[in-house]
Short mmCIF file of C-alpha atoms and ligand atoms in Angstrom, two decimals:
data_model
loop_
_atom_site.label_atom_id
_atom_site.label_comp_id
_atom_site.label_asym_id
_atom_site.label_seq_id
_atom_site.Cartn_x
_atom_site.Cartn_y
_atom_site.Cartn_z
CA MET A 1 12.59 19.01 -24.35
CA PRO A 2 8.66 18.32 -24.90
CA GLU A 3 7.55 19.01 -28.54
CA LYS A 4 4.24 20.74 -26.83
CA TRP A 5 4.00 22.55 -23.06
CA LEU A 6 1.64 20.16 -21.06
CA PRO A 7 -0.31 21.96 -18.29
CA PRO A 8 -0.10 20.89 -14.75
CA ILE A 9 -3.75 19.95 -15.13
CA TYR A 10 -6.68 19.82 -17.35
CA TRP A 11 -9.70 18.63 -18.23
CA ASP A 12 -9.00 15.31 -20.71
CA GLY A 13 -13.29 14.87 -21.54
CA GLU A 14 -15.09 13.67 -18.07
CA ALA A 15 -11.86 12.92 -16.70
CA VAL A 16 -8.76 15.27 -14.64
CA ALA A 17 -5.67 14.70 -16.53
CA ILE A 18 -2.67 15.65 -14.05
CA LEU A 19 1.38 15.50 -15.47
CA ASP A 20 3.19 13.50 -12.89
CA GLN A 21 5.80 15.87 -11.35
CA ARG A 22 7.17 13.29 -9.57
CA VAL A 23 8.66 11.76 -12.56
CA LEU A 24 9.62 15.01 -14.45
CA PRO A 25 12.10 16.15 -16.41
CA HIS A 26 12.95 12.86 -16.97
CA ARG A 27 9.48 11.07 -17.85
CA GLU A 28 5.86 12.71 -19.02
CA ALA A 29 3.46 10.80 -17.30
CA ILE A 30 -0.41 11.53 -16.89
CA ILE A 31 -2.38 10.32 -14.14
CA ARG A 32 -6.06 10.54 -15.42
CA CYS A 33 -8.29 10.94 -12.78
CA THR A 34 -12.10 9.75 -12.80
CA GLN A 35 -12.86 9.64 -9.09
CA LEU A 36 -12.30 12.67 -6.34
CA ASN A 37 -9.90 10.50 -4.31
CA GLN A 38 -7.59 9.88 -7.22
CA VAL A 39 -6.86 14.04 -7.10
CA VAL A 40 -6.72 14.19 -3.37
CA SER A 41 -4.21 11.12 -3.67
CA ALA A 42 -2.04 13.25 -6.57
CA ILE A 43 -2.05 16.01 -3.92
CA LYS A 44 -1.10 14.25 -0.86
CA THR A 45 1.57 12.13 -3.33
CA MET A 46 3.04 15.42 -4.84
CA ALA A 47 2.42 14.27 -8.43
CA ILE A 48 0.81 18.08 -8.46
CA ARG A 49 2.21 20.51 -6.29
CA GLY A 50 2.38 23.84 -5.71
CA ALA A 51 -0.66 26.11 -3.94
CA PRO A 52 -2.18 27.72 -6.94
CA ALA A 53 -1.95 24.38 -8.74
CA VAL A 54 -3.52 22.41 -5.51
CA GLY A 55 -6.10 24.57 -5.38
CA VAL A 56 -7.57 24.32 -8.90
CA ALA A 57 -6.75 20.10 -8.17
CA GLY A 58 -8.57 20.92 -5.23
CA ALA A 59 -11.59 22.65 -7.36
CA LEU A 60 -11.80 20.24 -10.24
CA ALA A 61 -11.69 17.42 -7.91
CA LEU A 62 -14.98 18.70 -6.33
CA ALA A 63 -16.38 19.23 -9.89
CA LEU A 64 -16.15 15.48 -10.58
CA GLY A 65 -16.98 14.48 -6.86
CA ALA A 66 -20.07 16.33 -7.81
CA HIS A 67 -20.56 15.11 -10.85
CA ASN A 68 -19.97 11.19 -9.70
CA LEU A 69 -22.86 11.80 -6.70
CA LYS A 70 -25.34 9.75 -7.73
CA THR A 71 -28.70 11.15 -5.59
CA SER A 72 -31.05 13.39 -7.12
CA ASP A 73 -32.31 14.58 -3.91
CA PRO A 74 -30.86 17.86 -3.33
CA LYS A 75 -30.65 18.23 0.09
CA THR A 76 -28.65 14.75 -0.16
CA PHE A 77 -26.37 16.12 -2.33
CA ARG A 78 -25.95 19.38 -0.31
CA ARG A 79 -24.87 16.95 2.67
CA GLN A 80 -22.91 14.71 0.15
CA PHE A 81 -21.32 17.55 -1.89
CA SER A 82 -20.11 19.34 1.90
CA ALA A 83 -18.48 16.20 3.02
CA LEU A 84 -16.47 16.36 0.14
CA CYS A 85 -15.64 19.46 0.54
CA GLU A 86 -14.10 18.39 4.46
CA LYS A 87 -12.26 15.92 2.56
CA VAL A 88 -10.54 18.10 -0.37
CA LYS A 89 -9.70 20.90 2.24
CA VAL A 90 -7.19 18.83 4.40
CA ALA A 91 -5.49 17.24 1.61
CA ARG A 92 -2.10 19.11 2.57
CA PRO A 93 -2.45 22.16 5.34
CA THR A 94 -0.02 25.03 4.28
CA GLY A 95 -0.81 26.16 1.28
CA ASN A 96 -3.79 28.83 1.45
CA ASN A 97 -5.09 28.22 -1.94
CA LEU A 98 -6.49 24.83 -1.44
CA ARG A 99 -8.58 26.15 1.54
CA TRP A 100 -10.08 29.35 -0.36
CA ALA A 101 -10.78 27.27 -3.67
CA VAL A 102 -12.80 24.74 -1.63
CA GLU A 103 -14.76 27.36 -0.14
CA LYS A 104 -15.02 29.40 -3.41
CA VAL A 105 -16.49 26.04 -4.69
CA HIS A 106 -18.56 25.23 -2.19
CA SER A 107 -20.33 28.58 -1.76
CA VAL A 108 -22.10 28.01 -4.58
CA LEU A 109 -24.31 25.78 -2.34
CA ALA A 110 -25.42 29.02 -0.72
CA GLU A 111 -25.70 30.76 -4.16
CA ASN A 112 -28.23 28.45 -5.68
CA PRO A 113 -30.96 27.99 -2.60
CA GLY A 114 -33.67 26.49 -4.54
CA ALA A 115 -31.56 24.44 -7.41
CA GLY A 116 -32.20 21.13 -8.20
CA VAL A 117 -29.11 18.71 -8.75
CA PRO A 118 -27.78 18.89 -12.20
CA LYS A 119 -27.83 23.12 -11.74
CA LEU A 120 -25.62 22.69 -8.65
CA GLN A 121 -23.37 19.87 -10.53
CA ALA A 122 -23.27 22.24 -13.47
CA GLN A 123 -22.32 25.44 -11.26
CA ILE A 124 -20.03 23.80 -9.89
CA ARG A 125 -17.76 22.81 -12.52
CA LYS A 126 -18.27 26.41 -13.71
CA ALA A 127 -16.84 27.59 -10.53
CA ALA A 128 -14.15 25.55 -10.71
CA ASP A 129 -13.62 26.22 -14.25
CA ARG A 130 -13.48 29.64 -13.26
CA ILE A 131 -10.36 28.91 -10.62
CA LEU A 132 -8.88 27.70 -13.27
CA ALA A 133 -8.72 30.51 -16.13
CA GLU A 134 -8.59 33.52 -13.01
CA ASP A 135 -5.38 31.80 -11.92
CA VAL A 136 -3.87 31.73 -15.68
CA LEU A 137 -4.58 35.83 -15.88
CA ASP A 138 -3.63 36.48 -12.51
CA ASN A 139 0.19 35.05 -13.05
CA GLN A 140 0.14 36.89 -15.95
CA ALA A 141 -0.69 39.98 -14.50
CA ILE A 142 1.98 38.74 -11.70
CA GLY A 143 4.57 39.13 -14.14
CA PHE A 144 3.66 42.52 -15.79
CA HIS A 145 3.76 44.12 -12.01
CA GLY A 146 6.65 42.09 -11.13
CA GLN A 147 9.04 42.67 -14.23
CA GLN A 148 9.50 46.28 -13.06
CA VAL A 149 11.37 45.12 -9.71
CA ILE A 150 14.06 43.35 -12.44
CA PRO A 151 16.78 45.35 -12.95
CA GLN A 152 18.42 45.17 -16.67
CA GLY A 153 20.50 41.89 -16.99
CA ALA A 154 19.92 41.19 -13.42
CA HIS A 155 21.12 37.52 -11.77
CA ILE A 156 18.36 36.13 -10.23
CA LEU A 157 17.51 33.81 -7.41
CA THR A 158 14.60 31.57 -6.99
CA TYR A 159 13.88 28.56 -4.69
CA CYS A 160 11.67 26.02 -5.46
CA ASN A 161 9.10 25.70 -8.21
CA ALA A 162 7.02 28.96 -8.41
CA GLY A 163 6.24 28.26 -12.10
CA ALA A 164 3.56 26.99 -14.32
CA LEU A 165 3.78 24.03 -13.30
CA ALA A 166 3.07 24.95 -9.72
CA THR A 167 0.01 26.96 -11.08
CA ALA A 168 -2.90 27.11 -13.37
CA ASP A 169 -0.04 28.15 -15.86
CA TYR A 170 2.91 30.93 -16.63
CA GLY A 171 3.55 30.87 -12.83
CA THR A 172 4.16 33.34 -9.93
CA ALA A 173 7.74 33.36 -9.32
CA LEU A 174 8.51 32.39 -12.73
CA GLY A 175 6.02 34.60 -14.25
CA VAL A 176 7.67 37.73 -13.02
CA ILE A 177 10.94 35.86 -14.48
CA ARG A 178 9.32 35.05 -18.04
CA SER A 179 7.75 38.94 -18.18
CA ALA A 180 11.40 39.91 -17.40
CA TYR A 181 12.66 37.96 -19.98
CA ALA A 182 10.34 38.74 -22.49
CA VAL A 183 11.70 42.62 -22.26
CA ASP A 184 15.14 41.38 -21.47
CA PRO A 185 17.06 38.55 -23.12
CA SER A 186 20.47 39.04 -20.96
CA ILE A 187 18.63 38.28 -17.30
CA HIS A 188 20.09 34.97 -16.11
CA VAL A 189 18.23 32.57 -13.48
CA TYR A 190 19.84 31.20 -10.24
CA SER A 191 18.06 28.07 -9.39
CA CYS A 192 18.54 26.16 -5.91
CA GLU A 193 17.82 22.66 -6.27
CA THR A 194 15.45 22.39 -3.19
CA ARG A 195 16.14 20.01 -1.42
CA PRO A 196 14.75 17.36 -0.18
CA PHE A 197 12.06 17.08 -3.20
CA LEU A 198 14.33 18.82 -5.41
CA GLN A 199 11.76 21.09 -7.04
CA GLY A 200 14.74 23.58 -8.73
CA SER A 201 17.04 20.72 -10.30
CA ARG A 202 13.32 18.87 -11.43
CA LEU A 203 10.96 21.63 -12.22
CA THR A 204 12.36 25.13 -12.44
CA ALA A 205 15.49 24.30 -14.60
CA TYR A 206 13.36 22.16 -16.43
CA GLU A 207 11.05 25.12 -17.10
CA LEU A 208 13.65 27.38 -17.61
CA ALA A 209 15.25 25.32 -20.13
CA CYS A 210 12.44 24.70 -22.67
CA ALA A 211 11.85 28.44 -22.30
CA GLY A 212 15.03 29.36 -23.73
CA ILE A 213 15.82 31.28 -20.53
CA PRO A 214 19.23 30.90 -19.14
CA VAL A 215 19.61 28.89 -15.77
CA THR A 216 22.40 27.63 -13.66
CA LEU A 217 21.14 24.95 -10.97
CA ILE A 218 22.74 25.54 -7.50
CA THR A 219 22.78 23.53 -4.34
CA ASP A 220 20.79 25.20 -1.27
CA ASN A 221 23.72 25.70 0.55
CA SER A 222 25.75 27.94 -2.06
CA VAL A 223 23.99 30.70 -1.61
CA GLY A 224 25.60 32.35 0.81
CA SER A 225 28.65 32.06 -1.07
CA LEU A 226 27.11 33.24 -4.06
CA MET A 227 25.85 36.64 -2.23
CA GLN A 228 28.86 37.40 -0.81
CA GLN A 229 30.32 37.57 -4.27
CA ASN A 230 27.39 39.71 -5.28
CA LYS A 231 26.41 37.57 -7.90
CA VAL A 232 22.94 37.83 -6.79
CA ASP A 233 21.27 40.81 -8.22
CA VAL A 234 17.59 39.75 -6.52
CA VAL A 235 15.23 37.32 -5.34
CA VAL A 236 11.91 36.03 -6.31
CA VAL A 237 10.06 33.36 -4.49
CA GLY A 238 6.52 32.21 -4.35
CA ALA A 239 4.23 31.56 -1.47
CA ASP A 240 2.01 29.09 -0.13
CA ARG A 241 0.07 31.21 2.48
CA ILE A 242 0.54 34.75 3.70
CA ALA A 243 -0.75 36.13 6.65
CA ALA A 244 -2.40 39.20 7.47
CA ASN A 245 0.67 41.26 8.72
CA GLY A 246 2.67 39.62 5.41
CA ASP A 247 4.50 36.82 6.92
CA THR A 248 5.20 34.52 4.39
CA ALA A 249 5.31 30.70 4.37
CA ASN A 250 7.00 29.02 1.77
CA LYS A 251 9.20 26.03 0.82
CA ILE A 252 11.51 24.87 3.68
CA GLY A 253 14.56 26.90 3.22
CA THR A 254 12.82 30.06 1.82
CA TYR A 255 13.39 31.87 5.35
CA MET A 256 17.65 30.92 5.01
CA VAL A 257 17.72 32.83 1.84
CA ALA A 258 15.97 35.54 2.79
CA VAL A 259 18.23 36.26 6.09
CA LEU A 260 21.45 36.09 3.55
CA ALA A 261 19.46 38.51 1.30
CA HIS A 262 19.14 40.62 4.21
CA ARG A 263 22.67 40.12 4.99
CA HIS A 264 24.07 40.93 1.59
CA LYS A 265 21.76 43.44 1.06
CA VAL A 266 19.69 41.91 -2.15
CA PRO A 267 16.30 42.82 -2.92
CA PHE A 268 13.76 40.01 -1.96
CA TYR A 269 10.50 39.94 -3.15
CA VAL A 270 7.84 37.18 -2.50
CA ALA A 271 5.36 36.66 -5.80
CA ALA A 272 1.67 35.65 -5.39
CA PRO A 273 -2.26 35.87 -6.05
CA ARG A 274 -4.48 37.12 -3.34
CA SER A 275 -5.81 33.60 -3.34
CA THR A 276 -2.48 33.01 -1.20
CA ILE A 277 -3.06 35.91 1.21
CA ASP A 278 -5.04 34.53 4.25
CA PRO A 279 -6.45 37.61 5.82
CA THR A 280 -8.03 35.03 8.46
CA ILE A 281 -4.52 34.63 10.19
CA ALA A 282 -2.88 37.83 12.16
CA ASP A 283 0.89 36.52 11.45
CA GLY A 284 3.31 33.62 10.44
CA GLN A 285 3.09 32.02 13.95
CA GLU A 286 0.00 30.88 13.31
CA ILE A 287 0.24 29.36 9.62
CA PRO A 288 0.24 25.56 10.12
CA ILE A 289 3.56 23.89 8.68
CA GLU A 290 3.11 20.57 7.24
CA GLN A 291 5.66 17.97 8.46
CA ARG A 292 6.29 15.21 5.61
CA ASP A 293 7.42 11.73 5.51
CA PRO A 294 11.49 11.63 6.84
CA ARG A 295 11.93 9.36 4.28
CA GLU A 296 11.74 11.85 2.21
CA VAL A 297 15.12 13.01 3.78
CA THR A 298 16.66 9.61 4.54
CA HIS A 299 16.39 8.40 1.01
CA PHE A 300 17.36 9.60 -2.34
CA LEU A 301 15.29 8.14 -5.68
CA GLY A 302 13.89 5.60 -3.25
CA ARG A 303 17.50 4.28 -1.80
CA PRO A 304 18.55 4.92 1.56
CA VAL A 305 21.43 7.41 2.21
CA ALA A 306 21.42 7.90 5.95
CA PRO A 307 21.85 4.70 8.43
CA LYS A 308 18.90 3.79 9.37
CA SER A 309 18.50 4.08 12.87
CA VAL A 310 18.94 7.85 12.35
CA GLU A 311 15.72 9.92 12.72
CA ALA A 312 14.85 12.92 10.36
CA LEU A 313 12.62 16.03 10.32
CA ASN A 314 11.25 17.06 7.21
CA PRO A 315 8.99 20.44 7.98
CA ALA A 316 7.78 20.88 3.98
CA PHE A 317 7.37 25.06 4.50
CA ASP A 318 9.08 28.20 6.77
CA VAL A 319 8.01 31.30 7.35
CA THR A 320 10.21 34.43 6.02
CA PRO A 321 9.06 37.38 8.42
CA ASN A 322 7.47 40.27 6.37
CA SER A 323 10.44 42.40 7.61
CA LEU A 324 12.87 40.58 5.72
CA ILE A 325 10.36 41.16 2.93
CA ALA A 326 10.68 44.25 -0.08
CA GLY A 327 7.69 43.40 -1.61
CA ILE A 328 4.87 41.12 -1.88
CA ILE A 329 3.86 41.02 -6.25
CA THR A 330 0.19 40.24 -6.69
CA GLU A 331 -2.18 40.30 -9.47
CA LYS A 332 -3.25 43.89 -8.49
CA GLY A 333 0.29 45.29 -8.08
CA ILE A 334 2.85 45.46 -5.77
CA LEU A 335 2.45 45.59 -1.63
CA LYS A 336 4.90 47.57 -0.16
CA LYS A 337 5.04 47.92 3.87
CA PRO A 338 3.40 48.00 6.15
CA TYR A 339 2.01 45.09 4.47
CA GLY A 340 -1.21 45.44 7.38
CA LYS A 341 -2.28 48.17 5.56
CA SER A 342 -1.33 47.22 1.90
CA ILE A 343 -2.75 43.78 2.28
CA ARG A 344 -6.16 44.97 3.77
CA LYS A 345 -6.03 47.95 1.02
CA VAL A 346 -5.67 45.19 -1.85
CA PHE A 347 -8.47 42.94 -0.77
CA LYS A 348 -10.79 45.87 -1.12
CA THR A 349 -10.06 46.90 -4.91
O1 LIG B 1 5.83 21.32 -1.50
P1 LIG B 1 5.30 22.29 -2.71
O2 LIG B 1 6.49 21.69 -3.68
O3 LIG B 1 3.86 22.14 -3.32
O4 LIG B 1 6.01 23.59 -2.24
C1 LIG B 1 5.58 24.65 -3.33
C2 LIG B 1 6.26 26.14 -2.76
O5 LIG B 1 6.40 26.18 -1.78
C3 LIG B 1 5.78 27.22 -4.07
O6 LIG B 1 7.36 27.81 -3.85
C4 LIG B 1 4.65 27.89 -3.42
O7 LIG B 1 3.85 26.89 -3.35
C5 LIG B 1 4.73 28.67 -4.99
S1 LIG B 1 3.88 27.57 -6.33
C6 LIG B 1 3.43 29.62 -7.27
#
């Protein structure tokens, strides 16, 4: 296990350093980005992944991009920076945090009407650093609120990786688990491997092992059998985008887990900051679902497993309807049904 825990993304002087999650847990490699395009590429290739971490990466990419713009003319700077924002915003389509972070950093232009280029660059950097710092605080608050839904000595099932690696630090669903473990070391976690990118076996198991939290790795298709044997007390997962009515997009397979949890009366919770909630879309039907390279399914560690002639589908996310969700754990507290009302309320606070 690593001597020192490395956050998924941080500043290394004027460069953005990204811990390459494609080679974890067996190798710790840092991608040192001095250009916005390098960060965008790290997002697309999932060297950095997880909706909040992608949002933070987008913000830091824009600070890098703003710093590298050579013009001293504010008008030109504003036009060029807006173009960079459009480029970063589309790096991955499903996670709301990227869109949210880009719009937040872009709003620096409107908030500083008469500013010169150096001031705009400094304000953009400040806005990006605030997004990173606030994400850590939000996750700690999610952990604090979420621990109350974890029964004493619970067996908790989680899916994909919604941990420190998927955020600026601490994690959302894994933040709830870390906070619960801090008060009750008798809890135990089931981590689903999460085909095809294996975020559960490579990243969640790694994080929990590093933290000394008891974890058992399971195949995605063994969830039903475990629940049938009453071996799961509660499910906590992360989210990529939550619609105004509470419908939630998360890693492909999450809906399957939610249906099984409903069938076996296991409470199913979503943990996510408000930056993951998209109040501009009414329900889950409107959430864009990323379709990734089919080779992530037909190949394993780069080697073909399926016959060459066979096609594969590779949607990266699915949508769990609000009816299957027992609560949405945010930094402002746990939202309850009807989610339309509780989401409107939490955006007012
Ligand atoms: O494709 P990924 O690895 O970016 O998908 C990540 C997830 O689905 C996470 O559960 C979600 O982003 C929440 S991360 C706190």
